[in-house]
Amino acid sequence: MSDQHFEQDETLRLPTVQFRVVLDLGPRLAAAITLPPELAHPDLFADRDEEGGALNLSIDYDSGQLHVLLDEAGPSFHFHGTIDPMESPWPADQTQILLEWALMLVQEVDALDDLLDSIYEAAEWFEQGFTLYVPETEPTQLELIEVGIIGELLTLPWLGSGRVDHEHIDGDNHPIALLWNVNNDDPDVPIARAWLDPLTGEPRTAAEPGVDWNAVAMSESEVLQWLVGIYTNHHVAPTPEAQIMRAALERMGGIS
């Protein structure tokens, strides 16, 4: 199974849309803590564990990641980018400030019961074509955030036979499988896969062995090119929710 790389035509990307979001971001105490210049611009995302209600905060850099979990037992954390998950990828003085900031931020997010739901709802409003989201709320101090939502790449519909779908699979570098069914039933036959190149961050694809491409009614190359666009839109480009989330957390954390 040899892998292939296809360049995306960025002229086919839809334009960036300016979206305004009004949110309750609380007192923004974490903003009073200044991150070290080397760690000043993380990629941020937060979500809750649906089963236990624990809050997860991801703080990602090219040089490593800090993940913070807040549950009934209190906050805990671990790192990625080192062999030992309790060993930081960064110098001790920088790590100390980052941890102080992250623990403050995760507790502030946890205290705002409606924040994550509001962000999810705002993303749904954007998908419906609206350019402003305002939540229902009791009188409180609200923040206006403007987010440039990156447009998706234009992709063709599936032009082969049957039906296809894609799903996450086990493995490194965020792999997905392209599933196919010739009879328009639920797709169940893996015909290709895609993942991120760990060195370039670009999508790579490969066909599964033994696929009858005549039955698929598209060539192997056509399918892999199509899969790159799907992977880019759904698994590389940040979703509207992730972009709104990052802007909200940056405002709470004092990141300009």
GROMACS .gro file of C-alpha atoms in nm:
model
  256
    1MET     CA    1   0.000   0.000   0.000
    2SER     CA    2   0.200   0.299  -0.127
    3ASP     CA    3   0.087   0.644  -0.019
    4GLN     CA    4   0.030   0.947  -0.237
    5HIS     CA    5   0.024   1.322  -0.184
    6PHE     CA    6  -0.195   1.559  -0.384
    7GLU     CA    7  -0.160   1.937  -0.379
    8GLN     CA    8  -0.480   2.124  -0.301
    9ASP     CA    9  -0.591   2.407  -0.530
   10GLU     CA   10  -0.641   2.692  -0.283
   11THR     CA   11  -0.825   2.893  -0.551
   12LEU     CA   12  -1.115   2.653  -0.487
   13ARG     CA   13  -1.144   2.754  -0.122
   14LEU     CA   14  -1.453   2.950  -0.024
   15PRO     CA   15  -1.380   3.298   0.112
   16THR     CA   16  -1.325   3.364   0.481
   17VAL     CA   17  -1.643   3.492   0.648
   18GLN     CA   18  -1.639   3.742   0.935
   19PHE     CA   19  -1.862   3.611   1.214
   20ARG     CA   20  -1.945   3.803   1.531
   21VAL     CA   21  -2.014   3.620   1.857
   22VAL     CA   22  -2.144   3.766   2.182
   23LEU     CA   23  -2.049   3.552   2.485
   24ASP     CA   24  -2.030   3.562   2.863
   25LEU     CA   25  -1.659   3.506   2.932
   26GLY     CA   26  -1.666   3.571   3.305
   27PRO     CA   27  -1.408   3.784   3.488
   28ARG     CA   28  -1.118   3.671   3.263
   29LEU     CA   29  -0.876   3.621   3.554
   30ALA     CA   30  -0.632   3.415   3.347
   31ALA     CA   31  -0.572   3.720   3.129
   32ALA     CA   32  -0.381   3.876   3.417
   33ILE     CA   33  -0.111   3.607   3.382
   34THR     CA   34   0.136   3.682   3.101
   35LEU     CA   35   0.261   3.375   2.920
   36PRO     CA   36   0.630   3.353   2.827
   37PRO     CA   37   0.695   3.489   2.476
   38GLU     CA   38   0.796   3.140   2.358
   39LEU     CA   39   0.454   3.004   2.464
   40ALA     CA   40   0.241   3.308   2.390
   41HIS     CA   41   0.036   3.169   2.101
   42PRO     CA   42  -0.106   2.821   2.170
   43ASP     CA   43  -0.385   2.651   1.982
   44LEU     CA   44  -0.668   2.613   2.235
   45PHE     CA   45  -0.971   2.387   2.257
   46ALA     CA   46  -1.200   2.275   2.540
   47ASP     CA   47  -1.471   2.012   2.563
   48ARG     CA   48  -1.652   1.803   2.819
   49ASP     CA   49  -1.650   1.428   2.861
   50GLU     CA   50  -2.011   1.332   2.790
   51GLU     CA   51  -2.000   1.042   3.036
   52GLY     CA   52  -1.851   1.202   3.346
   53GLY     CA   53  -1.879   1.571   3.271
   54ALA     CA   54  -1.504   1.624   3.311
   55LEU     CA   55  -1.365   1.930   3.133
   56ASN     CA   56  -1.070   1.886   2.898
   57LEU     CA   57  -0.849   2.180   2.797
   58SER     CA   58  -0.596   2.128   2.517
   59ILE     CA   59  -0.306   2.374   2.486
   60ASP     CA   60  -0.109   2.284   2.175
   61TYR     CA   61   0.220   2.409   2.029
   62ASP     CA   62   0.442   2.277   1.753
   63SER     CA   63   0.691   2.191   2.027
   64GLY     CA   64   0.449   1.993   2.244
   65GLN     CA   65   0.112   1.990   2.416
   66LEU     CA   66  -0.029   2.043   2.763
   67HIS     CA   67  -0.363   1.877   2.837
   68VAL     CA   68  -0.553   1.967   3.153
   69LEU     CA   69  -0.843   1.765   3.295
   70LEU     CA   70  -1.082   1.905   3.556
   71ASP     CA   71  -1.321   1.661   3.723
   72GLU     CA   72  -1.470   1.600   4.067
   73ALA     CA   73  -1.127   1.508   4.200
   74GLY     CA   74  -0.984   1.842   4.091
   75PRO     CA   75  -0.744   1.940   3.812
   76SER     CA   76  -0.478   1.711   3.667
   77PHE     CA   77  -0.249   1.748   3.368
   78HIS     CA   78  -0.005   1.573   3.140
   79PHE     CA   79   0.223   1.663   2.852
   80HIS     CA   80   0.279   1.537   2.499
   81GLY     CA   81   0.608   1.574   2.317
   82THR     CA   82   0.824   1.392   2.570
   83ILE     CA   83   0.863   1.025   2.663
   84ASP     CA   84   0.738   1.086   3.016
   85PRO     CA   85   0.387   1.243   3.014
   86MET     CA   86   0.470   1.422   3.340
   87GLU     CA   87   0.784   1.578   3.192
   88SER     CA   88   0.740   1.915   3.023
   89PRO     CA   89   0.885   1.983   2.677
   90TRP     CA   90   0.971   2.335   2.793
   91PRO     CA   91   1.209   2.487   3.051
   92ALA     CA   92   1.095   2.476   3.412
   93ASP     CA   93   1.039   2.852   3.448
   94GLN     CA   94   0.822   2.865   3.134
   95THR     CA   95   0.632   2.554   3.238
   96GLN     CA   96   0.553   2.696   3.581
   97ILE     CA   97   0.387   3.005   3.433
   98LEU     CA   98   0.206   2.802   3.168
   99LEU     CA   99   0.064   2.567   3.430
  100GLU     CA  100  -0.051   2.855   3.649
  101TRP     CA  101  -0.225   3.011   3.350
  102ALA     CA  102  -0.378   2.684   3.227
  103LEU     CA  103  -0.514   2.584   3.568
  104MET     CA  104  -0.673   2.925   3.609
  105LEU     CA  105  -0.822   2.910   3.259
  106VAL     CA  106  -0.970   2.561   3.293
  107GLN     CA  107  -1.140   2.657   3.620
  108GLU     CA  108  -1.284   2.972   3.462
  109VAL     CA  109  -1.425   2.773   3.170
  110ASP     CA  110  -1.571   2.519   3.412
  111ALA     CA  111  -1.743   2.797   3.610
  112LEU     CA  112  -1.924   2.920   3.297
  113ASP     CA  113  -2.194   2.655   3.266
  114ASP     CA  114  -2.327   2.776   2.932
  115LEU     CA  115  -2.005   2.873   2.753
  116LEU     CA  116  -1.937   2.552   2.562
  117ASP     CA  117  -2.304   2.512   2.470
  118SER     CA  118  -2.311   2.873   2.346
  119ILE     CA  119  -2.003   2.816   2.130
  120TYR     CA  120  -2.158   2.502   1.980
  121GLU     CA  121  -2.482   2.690   1.914
  122ALA     CA  122  -2.292   2.981   1.759
  123ALA     CA  123  -2.124   2.740   1.517
  124GLU     CA  124  -2.466   2.606   1.419
  125TRP     CA  125  -2.586   2.961   1.353
  126PHE     CA  126  -2.283   3.015   1.129
  127GLU     CA  127  -2.361   2.696   0.937
  128GLN     CA  128  -2.712   2.833   0.879
  129GLY     CA  129  -2.565   3.143   0.715
  130PHE     CA  130  -2.601   3.395   0.998
  131THR     CA  131  -2.320   3.643   1.072
  132LEU     CA  132  -2.403   3.732   1.436
  133TYR     CA  133  -2.473   3.510   1.737
  134VAL     CA  134  -2.620   3.643   2.063
  135PRO     CA  135  -2.714   3.394   2.337
  136GLU     CA  136  -3.014   3.409   2.563
  137THR     CA  137  -2.880   3.525   2.898
  138GLU     CA  138  -2.960   3.703   3.219
  139PRO     CA  139  -2.816   4.057   3.245
  140THR     CA  140  -2.439   4.021   3.266
  141GLN     CA  141  -2.121   4.161   3.117
  142LEU     CA  142  -2.088   4.025   2.764
  143GLU     CA  143  -1.796   4.023   2.520
  144LEU     CA  144  -1.812   4.075   2.143
  145ILE     CA  145  -1.566   3.859   1.948
  146GLU     CA  146  -1.505   3.877   1.573
  147VAL     CA  147  -1.384   3.556   1.411
  148GLY     CA  148  -1.270   3.506   1.052
  149ILE     CA  149  -1.416   3.162   0.974
  150ILE     CA  150  -1.197   2.995   0.711
  151GLY     CA  151  -1.390   2.878   0.406
  152GLU     CA  152  -1.399   2.513   0.305
  153LEU     CA  153  -1.239   2.374  -0.008
  154LEU     CA  154  -1.495   2.313  -0.280
  155THR     CA  155  -1.523   1.940  -0.340
  156LEU     CA  156  -1.727   1.740  -0.587
  157PRO     CA  157  -1.995   1.500  -0.462
  158TRP     CA  158  -1.910   1.131  -0.474
  159LEU     CA  159  -1.914   1.042  -0.845
  160GLY     CA  160  -1.848   0.671  -0.814
  161SER     CA  161  -2.091   0.387  -0.765
  162GLY     CA  162  -2.275   0.313  -0.443
  163ARG     CA  163  -2.222   0.514  -0.125
  164VAL     CA  164  -1.917   0.621   0.073
  165ASP     CA  165  -1.852   0.746   0.425
  166HIS     CA  166  -1.542   0.808   0.633
  167GLU     CA  167  -1.457   0.727   0.993
  168HIS     CA  168  -1.168   0.756   1.235
  169ILE     CA  169  -0.955   0.444   1.274
  170ASP     CA  170  -0.683   0.342   1.516
  171GLY     CA  171  -0.333   0.458   1.437
  172ASP     CA  172  -0.093   0.749   1.453
  173ASN     CA  173  -0.133   1.085   1.277
  174HIS     CA  174  -0.515   1.102   1.277
  175PRO     CA  175  -0.599   0.834   1.021
  176ILE     CA  176  -0.943   0.788   0.865
  177ALA     CA  177  -1.082   0.511   0.648
  178LEU     CA  178  -1.292   0.566   0.336
  179LEU     CA  179  -1.573   0.309   0.345
  180TRP     CA  180  -1.775   0.207   0.038
  181ASN     CA  181  -2.081   0.001  -0.042
  182VAL     CA  182  -2.178  -0.077  -0.401
  183ASN     CA  183  -2.547  -0.134  -0.317
  184ASN     CA  184  -2.614   0.203  -0.150
  185ASP     CA  185  -2.632   0.033   0.189
  186ASP     CA  186  -2.432   0.163   0.485
  187PRO     CA  187  -2.070   0.182   0.365
  188ASP     CA  188  -1.873  -0.105   0.514
  189VAL     CA  189  -1.586  -0.189   0.276
  190PRO     CA  190  -1.260   0.005   0.334
  191ILE     CA  191  -1.116   0.112  -0.001
  192ALA     CA  192  -0.868   0.384   0.103
  193ARG     CA  193  -0.729   0.574   0.397
  194ALA     CA  194  -0.593   0.921   0.473
  195TRP     CA  195  -0.373   1.062   0.749
  196LEU     CA  196  -0.149   1.358   0.829
  197ASP     CA  197   0.217   1.348   0.732
  198PRO     CA  198   0.394   1.403   1.067
  199LEU     CA  199   0.673   1.602   0.900
  200THR     CA  200   0.475   1.834   0.673
  201GLY     CA  201   0.132   1.835   0.836
  202GLU     CA  202  -0.019   1.770   0.492
  203PRO     CA  203  -0.272   1.494   0.415
  204ARG     CA  204  -0.150   1.172   0.260
  205THR     CA  205  -0.362   0.894   0.115
  206ALA     CA  206  -0.330   0.531   0.016
  207ALA     CA  207  -0.560   0.278  -0.145
  208GLU     CA  208  -0.637  -0.051   0.027
  209PRO     CA  209  -0.512  -0.361  -0.155
  210GLY     CA  210  -0.746  -0.570  -0.366
  211VAL     CA  211  -1.001  -0.300  -0.449
  212ASP     CA  212  -1.201  -0.354  -0.769
  213TRP     CA  213  -1.181   0.000  -0.906
  214ASN     CA  214  -1.405  -0.090  -1.199
  215ALA     CA  215  -1.680  -0.172  -0.949
  216VAL     CA  216  -1.610   0.155  -0.764
  217ALA     CA  217  -1.650   0.331  -1.102
  218MET     CA  218  -1.367   0.574  -1.029
  219SER     CA  219  -0.996   0.521  -1.072
  220GLU     CA  220  -0.769   0.479  -0.772
  221SER     CA  221  -0.608   0.819  -0.839
  222GLU     CA  222  -0.948   0.993  -0.867
  223VAL     CA  223  -1.067   0.843  -0.539
  224LEU     CA  224  -0.750   0.942  -0.354
  225GLN     CA  225  -0.765   1.297  -0.489
  226TRP     CA  226  -1.129   1.321  -0.379
  227LEU     CA  227  -1.045   1.182  -0.036
  228VAL     CA  228  -0.779   1.451   0.020
  229GLY     CA  229  -1.043   1.723  -0.011
  230ILE     CA  230  -1.276   1.546   0.231
  231TYR     CA  231  -0.994   1.490   0.480
  232THR     CA  232  -0.880   1.852   0.454
  233ASN     CA  233  -1.227   1.994   0.517
  234HIS     CA  234  -1.322   1.760   0.800
  235HIS     CA  235  -0.994   1.676   0.971
  236VAL     CA  236  -0.732   1.943   0.887
  237ALA     CA  237  -0.905   2.278   0.854
  238PRO     CA  238  -1.044   2.385   1.192
  239THR     CA  239  -1.422   2.363   1.217
  240PRO     CA  240  -1.629   2.677   1.283
  241GLU     CA  241  -1.678   2.551   1.640
  242ALA     CA  242  -1.302   2.513   1.690
  243GLN     CA  243  -1.232   2.859   1.547
  244ILE     CA  244  -1.496   3.024   1.770
  245MET     CA  245  -1.369   2.822   2.068
  246ARG     CA  246  -1.011   2.932   2.010
  247ALA     CA  247  -1.111   3.300   1.984
  248ALA     CA  248  -1.315   3.281   2.305
  249LEU     CA  249  -1.039   3.105   2.501
  250GLU     CA  250  -0.779   3.348   2.368
  251ARG     CA  251  -0.990   3.640   2.494
  252MET     CA  252  -1.031   3.471   2.834
  253GLY     CA  253  -0.659   3.398   2.851
  254GLY     CA  254  -0.544   3.745   2.746
  255ILE     CA  255  -0.393   3.626   2.416
  256SER     CA  256  -0.407   3.891   2.148
   0.00000   0.00000   0.00000
